[in-house]
PDB file of C-alpha atoms in Angstrom:
ATOM      1  CA  UNK A 705     111.123  91.527  99.287  1.00 46.00           C
ATOM      2  CA  UNK A 706     112.275  94.936  99.511  1.00 48.00           C
ATOM      3  CA  UNK A 707     115.859  95.974 100.583  1.00 51.00           C
ATOM      4  CA  UNK A 708     116.338  98.399 103.655  1.00 49.00           C
ATOM      5  CA  UNK A 709     113.108 100.126 103.096  1.00 50.00           C
ATOM      6  CA  UNK A 710     114.652 102.327 100.410  1.00 51.00           C
ATOM      7  CA  UNK A 711     111.550 102.425  98.482  1.00 51.00           C
ATOM      8  CA  UNK A 712     110.075 104.783 101.037  1.00 50.00           C
ATOM      9  CA  UNK A 713     112.905 107.318 100.686  1.00 61.00           C
ATOM     10  CA  UNK A 714     112.115 108.847  97.277  1.00 65.00           C
ATOM     11  CA  UNK A 715     108.957 109.218  95.290  1.00 73.00           C
ATOM     12  CA  UNK A 716     108.491 106.934  92.218  1.00 75.00           C
ATOM     13  CA  UNK A 717     109.620 109.512  89.617  1.00 70.00           C
ATOM     14  CA  UNK A 718     112.782 110.372  91.537  1.00 75.00           C
ATOM     15  CA  UNK A 719     113.452 106.507  91.728  1.00 76.00           C
ATOM     16  CA  UNK A 720     113.191 105.900  88.034  1.00 80.00           C
ATOM     17  CA  UNK A 721     115.390 109.127  87.569  1.00 83.00           C
ATOM     18  CA  UNK A 722     118.167 107.709  89.700  1.00 83.00           C
ATOM     19  CA  UNK A 723     118.030 104.325  87.865  1.00 84.00           C
ATOM     20  CA  UNK A 724     117.951 106.275  84.374  1.00 85.00           C
ATOM     21  CA  UNK A 725     120.694 108.493  85.578  1.00 88.00           C
ATOM     22  CA  UNK A 726     122.860 105.440  86.425  1.00 87.00           C
ATOM     23  CA  UNK A 727     122.526 103.923  83.069  1.00 86.00           C
ATOM     24  CA  UNK A 728     123.315 107.144  81.245  1.00 87.00           C
ATOM     25  CA  UNK A 729     126.439 107.493  83.556  1.00 89.00           C
ATOM     26  CA  UNK A 730     127.625 104.041  82.629  1.00 88.00           C
ATOM     27  CA  UNK A 731     127.121 104.891  78.960  1.00 83.00           C
ATOM     28  CA  UNK A 732     128.945 108.259  79.397  1.00 87.00           C
ATOM     29  CA  UNK A 733     131.910 106.473  81.059  1.00 88.00           C
ATOM     30  CA  UNK A 734     132.114 103.846  78.195  1.00 83.00           C
ATOM     31  CA  UNK A 735     132.101 106.836  75.726  1.00 81.00           C
ATOM     32  CA  UNK A 736     134.811 108.671  77.504  1.00 87.00           C
ATOM     33  CA  UNK A 737     136.981 105.724  77.471  1.00 84.00           C
ATOM     34  CA  UNK A 738     136.234 104.966  74.065  1.00 77.00           C
ATOM     35  CA  UNK A 739     136.984 108.606  72.901  1.00 79.00           C
ATOM     36  CA  UNK A 740     139.911 109.509  74.939  1.00 79.00           C
ATOM     37  CA  UNK A 741     141.741 106.131  75.412  1.00 79.00           C
ATOM     38  CA  UNK A 742     143.059 103.277  73.166  1.00 79.00           C
ATOM     39  CA  UNK A 743     141.061 100.731  74.946  1.00 71.00           C
ATOM     40  CA  UNK A 744     139.718  97.659  72.916  1.00 75.00           C
ATOM     41  CA  UNK A 745     136.243  97.755  71.960  1.00 74.00           C
ATOM     42  CA  UNK A 746     135.739  94.597  73.998  1.00 75.00           C
ATOM     43  CA  UNK A 747     136.508  96.587  77.062  1.00 81.00           C
ATOM     44  CA  UNK A 748     134.133  99.424  76.242  1.00 80.00           C
ATOM     45  CA  UNK A 749     131.504  96.728  75.772  1.00 81.00           C
ATOM     46  CA  UNK A 750     132.151  95.083  79.029  1.00 84.00           C
ATOM     47  CA  UNK A 751     132.113  98.537  80.903  1.00 86.00           C
ATOM     48  CA  UNK A 752     128.429  98.816  79.621  1.00 85.00           C
ATOM     49  CA  UNK A 753     127.825  95.125  80.340  1.00 86.00           C
ATOM     50  CA  UNK A 754     128.776  95.283  83.958  1.00 90.00           C
ATOM     51  CA  UNK A 755     127.610  98.662  84.743  1.00 88.00           C
ATOM     52  CA  UNK A 756     124.238  98.593  83.415  1.00 87.00           C
ATOM     53  CA  UNK A 757     123.592  95.340  84.975  1.00 90.00           C
ATOM     54  CA  UNK A 758     123.675  96.959  88.349  1.00 92.00           C
ATOM     55  CA  UNK A 759     120.570  98.888  87.664  1.00 91.00           C
ATOM     56  CA  UNK A 760     118.604  95.737  88.819  1.00 92.00           C
ATOM     57  CA  UNK A 761     120.027  96.610  92.174  1.00 91.00           C
ATOM     58  CA  UNK A 762     118.272  99.925  92.188  1.00 89.00           C
ATOM     59  CA  UNK A 763     115.110  98.388  90.768  1.00 89.00           C
ATOM     60  CA  UNK A 764     115.126  96.066  93.688  1.00 91.00           C
ATOM     61  CA  UNK A 765     116.177  98.493  96.535  1.00 87.00           C
ATOM     62  CA  UNK A 766     113.579 100.879  95.448  1.00 86.00           C
ATOM     63  CA  UNK A 767     110.970  98.366  94.616  1.00 86.00           C
ATOM     64  CA  UNK A 768     110.218 100.008  91.232  1.00 88.00           C
ATOM     65  CA  UNK A 769     107.095  98.681  89.765  1.00 90.00           C
ATOM     66  CA  UNK A 770     107.490  95.535  87.418  1.00 91.00           C
ATOM     67  CA  UNK A 771     105.794  97.524  84.433  1.00 92.00           C
ATOM     68  CA  UNK A 772     108.432 100.001  84.497  1.00 90.00           C
ATOM     69  CA  UNK A 773     111.068  97.538  84.401  1.00 89.00           C
ATOM     70  CA  UNK A 774     109.594  95.566  81.798  1.00 91.00           C
ATOM     71  CA  UNK A 775     108.850  98.481  79.614  1.00 91.00           C
ATOM     72  CA  UNK A 776     112.383  99.616  79.946  1.00 88.00           C
ATOM     73  CA  UNK A 777     113.724  96.386  79.020  1.00 89.00           C
ATOM     74  CA  UNK A 778     111.478  96.196  75.901  1.00 90.00           C
ATOM     75  CA  UNK A 779     112.706  99.730  74.897  1.00 89.00           C
ATOM     76  CA  UNK A 780     116.307  98.563  75.428  1.00 85.00           C
ATOM     77  CA  UNK A 781     115.715  95.474  73.372  1.00 84.00           C
ATOM     78  CA  UNK A 782     114.510  97.383  70.519  1.00 86.00           C
ATOM     79  CA  UNK A 783     117.360  99.792  70.582  1.00 82.00           C
ATOM     80  CA  UNK A 784     119.946  97.094  70.727  1.00 79.00           C
ATOM     81  CA  UNK A 785     118.221  95.022  68.127  1.00 80.00           C
ATOM     82  CA  UNK A 786     118.170  98.061  65.943  1.00 81.00           C
ATOM     83  CA  UNK A 787     121.914  98.765  66.692  1.00 74.00           C
ATOM     84  CA  UNK A 788     122.785  95.206  65.405  1.00 72.00           C
ATOM     85  CA  UNK A 789     122.049  96.534  61.943  1.00 72.00           C
ATOM     86  CA  UNK A 790     122.607 100.521  62.407  1.00 68.00           C
ATOM     87  CA  UNK A 791     125.344 102.524  64.064  1.00 60.00           C
ATOM     88  CA  UNK A 792     122.978 103.617  66.962  1.00 58.00           C
ATOM     89  CA  UNK A 793     125.490 102.458  69.737  1.00 59.00           C
ATOM     90  CA  UNK A 794     129.067 102.888  68.155  1.00 55.00           C
ATOM     91  CA  UNK A 795     131.796 101.443  70.286  1.00 52.00           C
ATOM     92  CA  UNK A 796     129.247  99.528  72.418  1.00 54.00           C
ATOM     93  CA  UNK A 797     127.652  97.060  69.826  1.00 53.00           C
ATOM     94  CA  UNK A 798     129.606  97.013  66.594  1.00 47.00           C
ATOM     95  CA  UNK A 799     127.643  97.140  63.393  1.00 40.00           C
ATOM     96  CA  UNK A 800     127.306  93.603  61.859  1.00 41.00           C
ATOM     97  CA  UNK A 801     128.928  91.906  64.834  1.00 47.00           C
ATOM     98  CA  UNK A 802     127.635  88.394  64.849  1.00 56.00           C
ATOM     99  CA  UNK A 803     126.151  88.546  68.373  1.00 67.00           C
ATOM    100  CA  UNK A 804     122.874  89.590  69.708  1.00 78.00           C
ATOM    101  CA  UNK A 805     124.142  89.296  73.242  1.00 79.00           C
ATOM    102  CA  UNK A 806     123.044  92.946  74.136  1.00 83.00           C
ATOM    103  CA  UNK A 807     119.557  92.162  72.880  1.00 86.00           C
ATOM    104  CA  UNK A 808     119.288  88.914  74.847  1.00 90.00           C
ATOM    105  CA  UNK A 809     120.577  90.864  77.956  1.00 89.00           C
ATOM    106  CA  UNK A 810     117.651  93.210  77.784  1.00 89.00           C
ATOM    107  CA  UNK A 811     115.249  90.293  77.102  1.00 93.00           C
ATOM    108  CA  UNK A 812     116.536  88.566  80.101  1.00 94.00           C
ATOM    109  CA  UNK A 813     116.050  91.503  82.364  1.00 93.00           C
ATOM    110  CA  UNK A 814     112.528  91.870  81.233  1.00 94.00           C
ATOM    111  CA  UNK A 815     111.849  88.251  81.799  1.00 96.00           C
ATOM    112  CA  UNK A 816     113.417  87.959  85.357  1.00 96.00           C
ATOM    113  CA  UNK A 817     111.517  91.235  86.478  1.00 95.00           C
ATOM    114  CA  UNK A 818     108.225  90.098  85.064  1.00 95.00           C
ATOM    115  CA  UNK A 819     108.500  86.764  86.823  1.00 95.00           C
ATOM    116  CA  UNK A 820     110.090  87.546  90.224  1.00 96.00           C
ATOM    117  CA  UNK A 821     108.433  90.850  90.882  1.00 95.00           C
ATOM    118  CA  UNK A 822     105.188  88.697  90.209  1.00 94.00           C
ATOM    119  CA  UNK A 823     106.330  86.363  92.937  1.00 93.00           C
ATOM    120  CA  UNK A 824     107.558  89.024  95.323  1.00 93.00           C
ATOM    121  CA  UNK A 825     111.101  87.524  95.134  1.00 94.00           C
ATOM    122  CA  UNK A 826     112.995  90.329  93.351  1.00 94.00           C
ATOM    123  CA  UNK A 827     116.374  89.009  94.749  1.00 95.00           C
ATOM    124  CA  UNK A 828     116.454  86.142  92.357  1.00 96.00           C
ATOM    125  CA  UNK A 829     116.150  88.551  89.456  1.00 96.00           C
ATOM    126  CA  UNK A 830     119.059  90.386  91.060  1.00 96.00           C
ATOM    127  CA  UNK A 831     121.057  87.343  91.377  1.00 97.00           C
ATOM    128  CA  UNK A 832     120.482  86.229  87.904  1.00 96.00           C
ATOM    129  CA  UNK A 833     121.578  89.730  86.437  1.00 96.00           C
ATOM    130  CA  UNK A 834     124.510  90.181  88.593  1.00 96.00           C
ATOM    131  CA  UNK A 835     125.815  86.682  87.648  1.00 96.00           C
ATOM    132  CA  UNK A 836     125.576  87.755  84.167  1.00 94.00           C
ATOM    133  CA  UNK A 837     126.956  91.252  84.392  1.00 93.00           C
ATOM    134  CA  UNK A 838     129.931  90.490  86.789  1.00 94.00           C
ATOM    135  CA  UNK A 839     130.490  86.909  86.287  1.00 92.00           C
ATOM    136  CA  UNK A 840     130.309  86.919  82.405  1.00 89.00           C
ATOM    137  CA  UNK A 841     132.081  90.328  82.107  1.00 89.00           C
ATOM    138  CA  UNK A 842     134.951  89.675  84.362  1.00 91.00           C
ATOM    139  CA  UNK A 843     135.360  86.137  82.693  1.00 89.00           C
ATOM    140  CA  UNK A 844     135.616  87.557  79.262  1.00 85.00           C
ATOM    141  CA  UNK A 845     138.224  90.156  80.466  1.00 86.00           C
ATOM    142  CA  UNK A 846     140.271  87.729  82.362  1.00 89.00           C
ATOM    143  CA  UNK A 847     140.192  85.158  79.775  1.00 85.00           C
ATOM    144  CA  UNK A 848     141.309  87.513  77.194  1.00 82.00           C
ATOM    145  CA  UNK A 849     144.101  89.002  79.276  1.00 81.00           C
ATOM    146  CA  UNK A 850     145.411  86.044  80.994  1.00 83.00           C
ATOM    147  CA  UNK A 851     143.773  83.081  79.421  1.00 70.00           C
ATOM    148  CA  UNK A 852     146.704  80.794  78.562  1.00 77.00           C
ATOM    149  CA  UNK A 853     144.943  77.483  78.811  1.00 76.00           C
ATOM    150  CA  UNK A 854     142.471  77.273  75.998  1.00 79.00           C
ATOM    151  CA  UNK A 855     139.862  74.923  75.212  1.00 73.00           C
ATOM    152  CA  UNK A 856     137.167  74.723  72.322  1.00 72.00           C
ATOM    153  CA  UNK A 857     133.479  74.103  73.143  1.00 69.00           C
ATOM    154  CA  UNK A 858     131.008  73.894  70.274  1.00 65.00           C
ATOM    155  CA  UNK A 859     133.110  76.117  68.393  1.00 63.00           C
ATOM    156  CA  UNK A 860     133.564  78.750  71.014  1.00 67.00           C
ATOM    157  CA  UNK A 861     137.075  79.439  72.122  1.00 73.00           C
ATOM    158  CA  UNK A 862     137.373  79.512  75.901  1.00 78.00           C
ATOM    159  CA  UNK A 863     140.039  79.458  78.674  1.00 81.00           C
ATOM    160  CA  UNK A 864     140.132  77.824  81.939  1.00 80.00           C
ATOM    161  CA  UNK A 865     141.242  81.166  83.447  1.00 89.00           C
ATOM    162  CA  UNK A 866     138.075  82.720  82.172  1.00 88.00           C
ATOM    163  CA  UNK A 867     135.848  79.859  83.159  1.00 90.00           C
ATOM    164  CA  UNK A 868     137.386  79.694  86.640  1.00 93.00           C
ATOM    165  CA  UNK A 869     136.672  83.490  87.093  1.00 94.00           C
ATOM    166  CA  UNK A 870     132.923  82.776  85.873  1.00 94.00           C
ATOM    167  CA  UNK A 871     132.531  80.166  88.570  1.00 95.00           C
ATOM    168  CA  UNK A 872     134.205  82.167  91.497  1.00 96.00           C
ATOM    169  CA  UNK A 873     132.242  85.287  90.644  1.00 96.00           C
ATOM    170  CA  UNK A 874     129.034  83.585  90.254  1.00 96.00           C
ATOM    171  CA  UNK A 875     129.575  81.820  93.625  1.00 97.00           C
ATOM    172  CA  UNK A 876     130.383  85.161  95.232  1.00 97.00           C
ATOM    173  CA  UNK A 877     127.255  87.046  93.653  1.00 96.00           C
ATOM    174  CA  UNK A 878     125.057  84.231  94.903  1.00 97.00           C
ATOM    175  CA  UNK A 879     126.277  84.235  98.316  1.00 96.00           C
ATOM    176  CA  UNK A 880     126.015  87.947  98.563  1.00 95.00           C
ATOM    177  CA  UNK A 881     122.321  87.882  97.460  1.00 95.00           C
ATOM    178  CA  UNK A 882     121.172  84.719  99.236  1.00 95.00           C
ATOM    179  CA  UNK A 883     122.932  85.230 102.784  1.00 94.00           C
ATOM    180  CA  UNK A 884     121.094  88.558 103.626  1.00 92.00           C
ATOM    181  CA  UNK A 885     117.857  87.439 102.277  1.00 91.00           C
ATOM    182  CA  UNK A 886     117.710  83.748 103.166  1.00 91.00           C
ATOM    183  CA  UNK A 887     120.052  83.602 106.099  1.00 89.00           C
ATOM    184  CA  UNK A 888     123.350  81.673 106.919  1.00 92.00           C
ATOM    185  CA  UNK A 889     122.926  77.839 106.570  1.00 92.00           C
ATOM    186  CA  UNK A 890     124.743  75.103 104.822  1.00 92.00           C
ATOM    187  CA  UNK A 891     121.915  74.700 102.193  1.00 93.00           C
ATOM    188  CA  UNK A 892     122.800  78.228 101.065  1.00 95.00           C
ATOM    189  CA  UNK A 893     126.534  77.592 100.597  1.00 96.00           C
ATOM    190  CA  UNK A 894     125.554  74.443  98.702  1.00 96.00           C
ATOM    191  CA  UNK A 895     123.080  76.085  96.600  1.00 96.00           C
ATOM    192  CA  UNK A 896     125.740  78.797  95.706  1.00 97.00           C
ATOM    193  CA  UNK A 897     128.270  76.300  94.555  1.00 97.00           C
ATOM    194  CA  UNK A 898     125.761  74.510  92.400  1.00 97.00           C
ATOM    195  CA  UNK A 899     124.477  77.812  90.965  1.00 97.00           C
ATOM    196  CA  UNK A 900     128.090  78.719  90.030  1.00 97.00           C
ATOM    197  CA  UNK A 901     128.830  75.449  88.337  1.00 96.00           C
ATOM    198  CA  UNK A 902     125.789  75.594  86.321  1.00 96.00           C
ATOM    199  CA  UNK A 903     126.202  79.219  85.471  1.00 95.00           C
ATOM    200  CA  UNK A 904     129.742  78.563  84.156  1.00 93.00           C
ATOM    201  CA  UNK A 905     128.341  75.660  82.040  1.00 91.00           C
ATOM    202  CA  UNK A 906     125.691  77.974  80.485  1.00 91.00           C
ATOM    203  CA  UNK A 907     128.127  80.613  79.852  1.00 88.00           C
ATOM    204  CA  UNK A 908     130.417  78.189  77.807  1.00 84.00           C
ATOM    205  CA  UNK A 909     127.624  78.105  75.301  1.00 80.00           C
ATOM    206  CA  UNK A 910     127.888  81.506  73.944  1.00 72.00           C
ATOM    207  CA  UNK A 911     126.913  80.973  70.307  1.00 74.00           C
ATOM    208  CA  UNK A 912     125.198  84.422  69.058  1.00 75.00           C
ATOM    209  CA  UNK A 913     125.333  85.641  72.521  1.00 79.00           C
ATOM    210  CA  UNK A 914     122.664  83.282  73.765  1.00 87.00           C
ATOM    211  CA  UNK A 915     124.533  83.156  77.065  1.00 89.00           C
ATOM    212  CA  UNK A 916     123.256  86.542  78.056  1.00 91.00           C
ATOM    213  CA  UNK A 917     119.727  84.967  78.053  1.00 92.00           C
ATOM    214  CA  UNK A 918     120.566  81.386  79.418  1.00 94.00           C
ATOM    215  CA  UNK A 919     122.872  82.361  82.122  1.00 95.00           C
ATOM    216  CA  UNK A 920     120.730  84.960  84.067  1.00 95.00           C
ATOM    217  CA  UNK A 921     117.493  83.130  83.530  1.00 96.00           C
ATOM    218  CA  UNK A 922     119.070  79.754  84.433  1.00 96.00           C
ATOM    219  CA  UNK A 923     120.874  80.881  87.471  1.00 96.00           C
ATOM    220  CA  UNK A 924     117.950  82.736  88.845  1.00 97.00           C
ATOM    221  CA  UNK A 925     115.509  79.883  88.246  1.00 96.00           C
ATOM    222  CA  UNK A 926     117.964  77.251  89.696  1.00 97.00           C
ATOM    223  CA  UNK A 927     118.494  79.298  92.765  1.00 96.00           C
ATOM    224  CA  UNK A 928     114.775  79.830  93.358  1.00 96.00           C
ATOM    225  CA  UNK A 929     114.005  76.054  92.754  1.00 95.00           C
ATOM    226  CA  UNK A 930     116.760  74.856  95.168  1.00 95.00           C
ATOM    227  CA  UNK A 931     115.798  77.219  97.865  1.00 94.00           C
ATOM    228  CA  UNK A 932     112.093  75.736  97.621  1.00 91.00           C
ATOM    229  CA  UNK A 933     113.376  72.255  97.629  1.00 90.00           C
ATOM    230  CA  UNK A 934     116.267  72.504 100.258  1.00 87.00           C
ATOM    231  CA  UNK A 935     115.207  75.347 102.521  1.00 82.00           C
ATOM    232  CA  UNK A 936     111.326  75.944 102.477  1.00 76.00           C
ATOM    233  CA  UNK A 937     110.307  72.216 102.287  1.00 72.00           C
ATOM    234  CA  UNK A 938     112.415  71.520 105.274  1.00 53.00           C
ATOM    235  CA  UNK A 939     114.049  68.340 104.321  1.00 48.00           C
ATOM    236  CA  UNK A 940     115.453  66.352 107.179  1.00 47.00           C
ATOM    237  CA  UNK A 941     118.612  65.057 105.456  1.00 43.00           C
ATOM    238  CA  UNK A 942     119.643  63.242 108.757  1.00 47.00           C
ATOM    239  CA  UNK A 943     116.567  60.841 108.135  1.00 48.00           C
ATOM    240  CA  UNK A 944     116.513  60.931 104.499  1.00 41.00           C
ATOM    241  CA  UNK A 945     117.984  57.456 104.167  1.00 44.00           C
TER     242      UNK A 945
END
């Protein structure tokens, strides 16, 4: 499923250039904020986290071939994995930081593109990545800035303010993706609620940044599965019992 026929506007090399320019712009903004402000490193990372995730929309709208998305994800994964040990991305991925989140982020994009481009359902890849980008990104920022009601889950410090932000943003992202592509029905609203709750649960398990893998893949797979069960199978719930 393409979006508004945008794949026909530009030739492939220009589509790739636009996507690459967007990622470079996000990195440049993060660098400028890091260089000329006193912003905390976490804010710099979240600028990249949220901004880079939106490249999945360009890949979907332009219908960029899966092989390009997968190759880009592999290259990004290699760079972010190396940056875990070397100062390749200063201010974005701190040396020695005990998290592989940026690496898992790249891996999740590659897996989702490989799966849902093959199924001709790229909207689910976009759904998963946007939940990770905006949901997790804003949850971390809100939780750190306004989180006053703390709780601990498997050694991870969380706040109810951050978790509720994750739930709300995940619900919003799911609705914004599914309504235009699947239509307005009670099943879509129910699926959006379920996906938001499960995404919040998955985000709570953030050991070594594994949530950057489980949240996008889990959210996308859950949304796709529920659509197949509740919508395309045409279950008559009135006569279910």
